[in-house]
Structures are given as structure tokens and as C-alpha cells.
XYZ file of C-alpha atoms in Angstrom:
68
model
C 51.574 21.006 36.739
C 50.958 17.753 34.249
C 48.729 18.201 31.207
C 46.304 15.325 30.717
C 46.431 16.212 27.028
C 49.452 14.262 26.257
C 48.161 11.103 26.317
C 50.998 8.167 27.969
C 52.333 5.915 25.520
C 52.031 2.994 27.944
C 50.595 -0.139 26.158
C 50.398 -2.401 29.888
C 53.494 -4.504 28.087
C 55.728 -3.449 31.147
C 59.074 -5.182 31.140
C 62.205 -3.080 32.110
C 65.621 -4.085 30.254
C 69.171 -4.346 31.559
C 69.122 -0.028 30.953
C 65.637 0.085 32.997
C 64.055 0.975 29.411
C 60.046 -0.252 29.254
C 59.616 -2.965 26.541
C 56.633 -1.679 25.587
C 56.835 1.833 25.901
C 60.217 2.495 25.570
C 60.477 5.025 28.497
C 62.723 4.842 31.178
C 61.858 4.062 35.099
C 62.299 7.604 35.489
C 60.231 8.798 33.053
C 57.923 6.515 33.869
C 57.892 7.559 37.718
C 57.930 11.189 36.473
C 54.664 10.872 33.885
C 51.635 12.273 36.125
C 53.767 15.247 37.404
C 55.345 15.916 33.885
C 54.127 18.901 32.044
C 53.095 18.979 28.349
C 56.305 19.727 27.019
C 58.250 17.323 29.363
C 55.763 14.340 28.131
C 56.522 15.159 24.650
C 60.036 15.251 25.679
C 59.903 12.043 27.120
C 57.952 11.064 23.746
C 60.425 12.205 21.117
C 63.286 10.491 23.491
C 61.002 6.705 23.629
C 60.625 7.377 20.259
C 64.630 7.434 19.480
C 64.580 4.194 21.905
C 62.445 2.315 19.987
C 64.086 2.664 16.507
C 67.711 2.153 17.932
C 66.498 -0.873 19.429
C 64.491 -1.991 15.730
C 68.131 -1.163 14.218
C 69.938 -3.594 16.924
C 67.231 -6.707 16.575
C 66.743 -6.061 12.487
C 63.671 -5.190 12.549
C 63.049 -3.926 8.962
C 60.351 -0.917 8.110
C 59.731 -0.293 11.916
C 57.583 2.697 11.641
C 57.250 3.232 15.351
């Protein structure tokens, strides 16, 4: 059962790297696949992990005071 109250993080910047990690979002084909059957606590899941994508990726390009 999915729960429409966890909003997706997609921001229609699709582009998959060499580890088939979104760009934009930051969530893997997988959890991309798996969004509209996901349940609350698997999206936020799949949030907190994006999340931890995004700022290891900031730390790797230099990206200074990346609040995302």
C-alpha cells in the first residue's frame, strides 16, 4: 500500500549516473521503479538514503554549504 502523503522528490532533472543514481533526485532506478508501490516509511527511507547521496556527491564535486 503507497501513501500519497510523502510527496516524491523528483524535480523532472532525470539523468542516471554510472551507479544508476538520478541527477536530480538522487534516488536510485530502483527506488525510482519502486516509488508508487512504496509505503510511507519506505519513501522516507528512500528519502533519508537520496539525502546521504546528495551530500556525498556535494563532498566529491566541492560543493561548499550544500544544504540539500
Amino acid at each position: 500500500m503507497n501513501d500519497n502523503t510523502v510527496p516524491s522528490p523528483c524535480v523532472r532533472n532525470c539523468c542516471l549516473n554510472e551507479e544508476d543514481v538520478c541527477l536530480g533526485c538522487f534516488r536510485t532506478c530502483a527506488e525510482i521503479c519502486s516509488w508508487s508501490q512504496a509505503s510511507g516509511e519506505q519513501r522516507r527511507e528512500i528519502l533519508r538514503k537520496a539525502a546521504q547521496r546528495r551530500k556525498l556527491d556535494a563532498l566529491k564535486r566541492g560543493i561548499p554549504g550544500n544544504k540539500h
